[in-house]
Tab-separated table of C-alpha atoms and ligand atoms in Angstrom:
chain	number	residue	atom	x	y	z
A	29	MET	CA	114.689	85.765	172.851
A	30	THR	CA	115.587	89.248	171.744
A	31	ASP	CA	119.310	88.949	171.345
A	32	GLY	CA	121.914	86.493	170.153
A	33	VAL	CA	121.677	84.369	167.022
A	34	TYR	CA	117.884	84.380	166.968
A	35	TYR	CA	117.464	88.138	167.033
A	36	VAL	CA	115.383	89.175	164.017
A	37	LYS	CA	114.614	92.815	163.252
A	38	GLY	CA	110.890	93.591	163.472
A	39	VAL	CA	109.881	90.630	165.627
A	40	PRO	CA	107.870	91.632	168.738
A	41	GLU	CA	109.957	91.808	171.902
A	42	ASP	CA	107.683	89.180	173.429
A	43	ILE	CA	108.252	86.340	170.961
A	44	SER	CA	105.254	84.442	172.304
A	45	MET	CA	103.148	86.993	170.382
A	46	ASP	CA	102.078	86.080	166.840
A	47	HIS	CA	104.709	87.004	164.271
A	48	ILE	CA	106.373	86.055	161.008
A	49	VAL	CA	110.075	85.699	160.252
A	50	ARG	CA	111.817	85.778	156.874
A	51	ALA	CA	115.233	84.370	156.028
A	52	ASP	CA	117.469	83.501	153.087
A	53	GLY	CA	118.928	80.028	152.958
A	54	LEU	CA	121.274	77.858	150.887
A	55	LYS	CA	123.330	80.848	149.774
A	56	GLY	CA	120.321	82.877	148.671
A	57	LYS	CA	118.732	80.097	146.643
A	58	VAL	CA	115.740	79.577	148.908
A	59	LYS	CA	113.376	81.905	150.723
A	60	CYS	CA	112.344	80.736	154.203
A	61	LEU	CA	109.345	81.884	156.227
A	62	ALA	CA	107.914	80.737	159.518
A	63	ILE	CA	104.940	82.126	161.398
A	64	ARG	CA	103.165	81.822	164.712
A	65	THR	CA	99.384	82.410	164.497
A	66	THR	CA	98.080	81.049	167.801
A	67	ALA	CA	96.293	84.213	168.964
A	68	THR	CA	95.122	84.984	165.418
A	69	CYS	CA	93.411	81.586	165.146
A	70	GLU	CA	91.982	81.790	168.670
A	71	THR	CA	90.507	85.217	167.842
A	72	ALA	CA	88.863	83.746	164.731
A	73	ARG	CA	87.496	80.877	166.814
A	74	GLN	CA	85.902	83.292	169.260
A	75	PHE	CA	84.506	85.667	166.602
A	76	HIS	CA	82.894	82.839	164.638
A	77	ASP	CA	82.190	80.324	167.418
A	78	LEU	CA	84.067	77.691	165.399
A	79	SER	CA	83.825	73.971	166.084
A	80	PRO	CA	87.250	72.248	166.287
A	81	ALA	CA	87.200	71.084	162.631
A	82	ALA	CA	86.089	74.509	161.388
A	83	CYS	CA	88.747	76.162	163.533
A	84	ALA	CA	91.531	73.893	162.286
A	85	ALA	CA	90.490	74.446	158.663
A	86	LEU	CA	90.076	78.218	158.941
A	87	GLY	CA	93.211	78.543	161.079
A	88	ARG	CA	95.353	76.661	158.562
A	89	PHE	CA	93.778	78.656	155.739
A	90	MET	CA	94.566	82.000	157.424
A	91	THR	CA	98.107	80.873	158.247
A	92	GLY	CA	98.788	79.745	154.670
A	93	SER	CA	97.230	82.917	153.283
A	94	LEU	CA	99.495	85.021	155.514
A	95	LEU	CA	102.573	83.111	154.337
A	96	ILE	CA	101.803	83.567	150.649
A	97	SER	CA	100.976	87.249	151.187
A	98	GLU	CA	104.550	88.088	152.220
A	99	SER	CA	105.534	89.345	148.764
A	100	MET	CA	103.102	92.283	148.889
A	101	LYS	CA	105.071	95.515	148.787
A	102	GLY	CA	102.606	98.423	148.788
A	103	LYS	CA	100.767	99.673	151.865
A	104	LYS	CA	97.423	99.413	150.010
A	105	ASP	CA	98.092	95.946	148.638
A	106	THR	CA	95.602	93.311	149.576
A	107	GLN	CA	95.143	89.601	148.944
A	108	THR	CA	91.917	87.634	149.005
A	109	THR	CA	91.994	83.856	149.170
A	110	VAL	CA	88.846	81.833	148.683
A	111	ILE	CA	88.126	78.141	149.021
A	112	LYS	CA	84.890	76.809	147.579
A	113	CYS	CA	84.404	73.198	148.512
A	114	ASP	CA	81.925	70.350	148.874
A	115	GLY	CA	82.884	69.362	152.449
A	116	PRO	CA	80.718	70.375	155.448
A	117	ILE	CA	82.493	73.745	155.843
A	118	LYS	CA	81.376	74.600	152.269
A	119	GLY	CA	83.906	77.408	151.863
A	120	MET	CA	86.189	79.991	153.444
A	121	THR	CA	87.218	83.542	152.598
A	122	CYS	CA	90.336	85.247	153.902
A	123	VAL	CA	91.602	88.775	153.303
A	124	THR	CA	95.193	89.666	154.079
A	125	ASP	CA	96.160	93.323	154.080
A	126	PHE	CA	99.711	94.583	153.741
A	127	GLY	CA	101.543	94.167	157.024
A	128	PHE	CA	100.168	90.706	157.877
A	129	LYS	CA	96.744	91.842	159.070
A	130	VAL	CA	94.294	89.081	158.388
A	131	ARG	CA	90.564	88.457	158.656
A	132	ALA	CA	88.537	85.442	157.585
A	133	TYR	CA	85.276	83.578	157.855
A	134	PRO	CA	83.925	80.130	156.953
A	135	ILE	CA	80.534	79.504	155.354
A	136	GLU	CA	79.644	76.932	158.036
A	137	ASN	CA	81.119	77.461	161.502
A	138	ASN	CA	79.670	74.541	163.409
A	139	ILE	CA	80.590	71.341	161.579
A	140	PRO	CA	81.286	67.851	162.933
A	141	THR	CA	84.896	67.045	163.785
A	142	GLU	CA	86.581	63.883	162.531
A	143	TYR	CA	90.029	62.787	163.659
A	144	HIS	CA	92.923	61.094	161.833
A	145	ARG	CA	94.038	59.953	165.280
A	146	PRO	CA	93.393	61.319	168.782
A	147	GLY	CA	94.183	65.037	168.765
A	148	LYS	CA	94.795	65.176	164.997
A	149	ILE	CA	91.784	66.755	163.288
A	150	ASN	CA	90.888	65.483	159.825
A	151	VAL	CA	90.757	68.831	158.012
A	152	GLY	CA	90.503	67.123	154.610
A	153	ALA	CA	87.159	65.638	155.639
A	154	ALA	CA	85.866	69.085	156.674
A	155	VAL	CA	86.917	70.685	153.390
A	156	GLY	CA	86.550	67.957	150.770
A	157	LYS	CA	86.992	68.680	147.090
A	158	GLY	CA	86.938	72.137	145.581
A	159	LEU	CA	88.846	75.117	144.316
A	160	LEU	CA	91.443	77.467	145.835
A	161	THR	CA	91.504	80.948	144.338
A	162	VAL	CA	94.029	83.686	145.092
A	163	ILE	CA	93.282	87.279	144.143
A	164	ARG	CA	96.110	89.769	144.557
A	165	ASP	CA	95.309	93.439	144.268
A	166	ILE	CA	98.686	95.146	144.175
A	167	GLY	CA	97.647	98.421	142.566
A	168	LEU	CA	97.784	97.243	138.960
A	169	LYS	CA	94.952	97.878	136.527
A	170	GLU	CA	93.595	94.365	137.007
A	171	PRO	CA	94.106	92.207	140.083
A	172	TYR	CA	96.091	89.019	139.625
A	173	VAL	CA	93.848	85.957	139.877
A	174	GLY	CA	95.086	82.371	140.118
A	175	SER	CA	93.117	79.252	140.821
A	176	THR	CA	93.772	75.537	141.302
A	177	GLU	CA	91.791	72.525	142.417
A	178	LEU	CA	92.231	71.329	145.975
A	179	VAL	CA	94.550	68.338	146.273
A	180	SER	CA	93.511	66.950	149.654
A	181	GLY	CA	91.611	69.673	151.500
A	182	GLU	CA	94.313	69.539	154.196
A	183	ILE	CA	95.229	73.117	153.131
A	184	ALA	CA	99.061	72.944	153.262
A	185	GLU	CA	99.170	70.559	150.288
A	186	ASP	CA	96.589	72.699	148.546
A	187	PHE	CA	98.745	75.826	148.883
A	188	THR	CA	101.842	73.855	147.796
A	189	TYR	CA	100.061	72.691	144.657
A	190	TYR	CA	98.700	76.178	143.977
A	191	LEU	CA	102.164	77.755	144.272
A	192	ALA	CA	103.777	75.150	142.003
A	193	SER	CA	101.166	75.072	139.271
A	194	SER	CA	99.698	78.577	139.270
A	195	GLU	CA	102.713	80.663	140.305
A	196	GLN	CA	105.470	78.289	139.165
A	197	THR	CA	107.124	78.523	142.568
A	198	PRO	CA	108.141	75.137	143.972
A	199	SER	CA	107.561	75.320	147.733
A	200	VAL	CA	107.399	73.322	150.910
A	201	VAL	CA	104.407	74.424	153.008
A	202	SER	CA	103.590	73.168	156.477
A	203	LEU	CA	100.602	74.391	158.524
A	204	GLY	CA	99.136	73.365	161.849
A	205	VAL	CA	96.495	74.288	164.417
A	206	LEU	CA	96.487	72.489	167.757
A	207	MET	CA	93.367	72.633	169.906
A	208	GLU	CA	93.036	71.610	173.508
A	209	GLU	CA	89.812	71.787	175.494
A	210	GLY	CA	88.120	73.672	172.688
A	211	ARG	CA	90.728	76.428	172.442
A	212	VAL	CA	93.633	77.035	170.083
A	213	THR	CA	96.826	76.398	172.034
A	214	GLN	CA	99.348	76.422	169.153
A	215	ALA	CA	99.115	77.462	165.531
A	216	GLY	CA	101.633	78.295	162.878
A	217	GLY	CA	103.277	77.437	159.621
A	218	MET	CA	106.369	77.394	157.502
A	219	MET	CA	107.025	77.994	153.818
A	220	ILE	CA	110.283	77.328	152.004
A	221	GLN	CA	110.454	78.460	148.382
A	222	LEU	CA	112.998	77.819	145.672
A	223	LEU	CA	114.329	81.010	144.133
A	224	PRO	CA	115.717	81.364	140.618
A	225	GLY	CA	119.131	79.704	140.592
A	226	ALA	CA	118.066	76.776	142.732
A	227	GLY	CA	118.435	73.357	141.126
A	228	GLU	CA	118.316	69.645	141.805
A	229	GLU	CA	120.819	69.933	144.620
A	230	GLU	CA	118.631	72.332	146.608
A	231	ILE	CA	115.477	70.340	145.845
A	232	SER	CA	116.914	67.078	147.112
A	233	TYR	CA	118.370	68.851	150.159
A	234	LEU	CA	114.919	70.225	151.081
A	235	GLU	CA	113.221	66.881	150.429
A	236	THR	CA	115.651	65.205	152.806
A	237	ARG	CA	115.098	67.874	155.466
A	238	ALA	CA	111.306	67.615	155.120
A	239	GLY	CA	111.304	63.842	155.584
A	240	GLY	CA	110.353	63.100	159.171
A	241	PHE	CA	110.458	66.739	160.229
A	242	PRO	CA	108.226	67.217	163.294
A	243	GLU	CA	104.871	68.954	163.007
A	244	MET	CA	104.774	72.729	163.411
A	245	THR	CA	102.452	72.636	166.406
A	246	TYR	CA	104.671	70.099	168.173
A	247	LEU	CA	107.702	72.365	167.793
A	248	LEU	CA	105.729	75.435	168.899
A	249	SER	CA	104.434	73.597	171.952
A	250	GLU	CA	108.016	72.569	172.770
A	251	GLY	CA	108.857	76.277	172.929
A	252	PHE	CA	110.563	76.763	169.572
A	253	SER	CA	110.100	80.230	168.071
A	254	PRO	CA	109.487	80.681	164.322
A	255	ALA	CA	113.133	81.749	163.868
A	256	GLN	CA	114.351	78.631	165.659
A	257	ILE	CA	112.046	76.394	163.632
A	258	LEU	CA	113.545	77.760	160.399
A	259	ASP	CA	117.021	77.087	161.746
A	260	LEU	CA	116.041	73.561	162.727
A	261	PHE	CA	114.455	72.816	159.363
A	262	MET	CA	117.184	74.295	157.195
A	263	GLY	CA	120.221	73.039	159.125
A	264	ASP	CA	122.099	75.690	157.188
A	265	PRO	CA	124.954	77.449	158.992
A	266	ASP	CA	124.634	80.358	156.555
A	267	LEU	CA	120.910	80.902	157.150
A	268	GLU	CA	120.429	84.655	157.125
A	269	TYR	CA	117.472	86.205	158.936
A	270	LEU	CA	116.113	89.153	156.980
A	271	ASP	CA	113.250	90.589	159.004
A	272	GLY	CA	110.111	89.858	160.938
A	273	ALA	CA	106.763	91.453	161.757
A	274	PRO	CA	103.851	91.091	164.146
A	275	VAL	CA	100.806	89.234	162.792
A	276	GLY	CA	97.203	89.526	163.875
A	277	PHE	CA	93.489	89.226	163.189
A	278	GLU	CA	92.283	92.712	162.360
A	279	CYS	CA	88.981	93.733	160.821
A	280	PRO	CA	88.763	97.259	159.415
A	281	CYS	CA	84.960	97.288	159.339
A	282	SER	CA	83.153	100.420	160.505
A	283	LYS	CA	79.702	101.948	160.340
A	284	GLU	CA	80.862	104.106	157.442
A	285	ARG	CA	82.077	101.093	155.431
A	286	MET	CA	78.850	99.262	156.181
A	287	SER	CA	76.820	102.244	154.998
A	288	GLU	CA	78.666	102.103	151.662
A	289	GLY	CA	77.457	98.535	151.265
A	290	LEU	CA	73.955	99.511	152.265
A	291	ALA	CA	73.908	102.365	149.753
A	292	THR	CA	74.332	99.862	146.922
A	293	LEU	CA	70.921	98.334	147.713
A	294	GLY	CA	69.104	100.789	145.474
A	295	ARG	CA	66.525	103.437	146.127
A	296	ALA	CA	63.392	101.290	146.184
A	297	GLU	CA	64.768	98.863	148.723
A	298	LEU	CA	66.114	101.641	150.956
A	299	GLU	CA	62.758	103.435	150.871
A	300	GLU	CA	61.091	100.217	151.902
A	301	LEU	CA	63.430	99.971	154.896
A	302	ILE	CA	62.604	103.548	155.899
A	303	ALA	CA	58.855	102.906	155.537
A	304	SER	CA	59.107	99.850	157.786
A	305	GLY	CA	60.112	102.262	160.556
A	306	GLU	CA	62.607	99.824	162.044
A	307	GLY	CA	65.711	100.383	159.993
A	308	ILE	CA	68.117	97.532	159.462
A	309	GLU	CA	70.836	95.629	161.241
A	310	THR	CA	73.858	94.624	159.187
A	311	GLN	CA	76.600	92.291	160.252
A	312	CYS	CA	80.253	92.085	159.215
A	313	HIS	CA	81.058	88.641	157.756
A	314	PHE	CA	84.628	88.779	158.995
A	315	CYS	CA	84.198	89.647	162.686
A	316	ASN	CA	80.418	89.295	163.180
A	317	LYS	CA	80.152	92.838	164.552
A	318	LYS	CA	76.654	94.237	164.154
A	319	TYR	CA	75.746	97.727	162.967
A	320	HIS	CA	72.264	99.177	163.281
A	321	PHE	CA	70.947	101.815	160.896
A	322	ASP	CA	67.757	103.617	161.903
A	323	PRO	CA	65.374	105.096	159.296
A	324	GLU	CA	66.924	108.583	159.674
A	325	GLU	CA	70.380	107.221	158.883
A	326	ILE	CA	69.070	105.276	155.873
A	327	LYS	CA	67.447	108.464	154.553
A	328	LYS	CA	70.860	110.101	154.431
A	329	LEU	CA	72.087	107.338	152.123
A	330	ILE	CA	69.486	108.237	149.513
A	331	THR	CA	70.037	111.990	149.342
B	418	ZN	ZN1	84.381	93.356	160.841
C-alpha cells in the first residue's frame, strides 16, 4: 500500500519487504514503532544454520535490538546488544548500525526446540536466566552501557524490563518469529513508549489496548503491514505517521577488516603462522564468511 492513509515516507514501495515505521500517538505523548523482520530473520537462519529455537530466540533478539536502536541519530552510531545466559543457546550478540542494518550470532546454533503449544516455540527455555547488556556508541567519549537481568528469557519482556529500569522509559514491547517447515515465514515487533508528559491516563489506555491484542506474527500472516498494526493497536484517530525505513541483515566484514583483527595477534604468533607455510583461515562471527590469508599476506601485516 503506497498511498492513502497508510502511506509512510521512507517505507519501501513493496511493503512486503522488511521495514520499520514510526508514529506519534495520543497527542504526542507516546512514540509508536512497528517492524517487519521476516527476511532479516530468515537470512540469519541461513547464515548460522539455526535450529527453530535458536532462530526464534535470535530473531526476536535482532527485532528488539532494531526497535531500541531507533533513537540513534548519527551515521556512525552503533549499538551492540549482548545476552549472556545459562540456557542451551548460552548467549547472543547483535550489532545494529545506524539506518537499521543489523547482524547477529548466537553462541550455540543447534539447540533443542521446546514448545509452549504446537507452533509456539518456548524461547524462555532456550535462553534461561542471564543478563541483557546494551552498549550504545553514539560518538561520545565513552559509550553508554546499560545492563539488566533477564526476566523470562522470552526477549520481549526482557527488553521491556531493560527499558523501564535502565533507561527509565516505560514501554510495551511485542516480538515474534513464526517458523513453518524450518523456515521463517513471519517475523516482526512493536514498541510503544511513553514520552514525557504521559501520565496515568495514557498508561491505562495502553494497558487496555495490550490486553488480548493478537500476536505480531498472526497479524503479519493475516496481511497487516507494520503501519496498519500500529493503527490497530493504538485505535487513535490522531495517530500520526512520522517516517519509515527499510531494514535488513547486513554484515560489513571484509578481508581488510579481518586483517586488522589478525594484526592484533602479535609478532610471535604471526611469524609462527608464516613458518607453518599454510597461512590461516579466519571466519566472521556474524555471517560465517571465511577469509584465507596465505603466508605472504600475513608477512605484510608484520612490516
Ligand atoms: Zn561478516
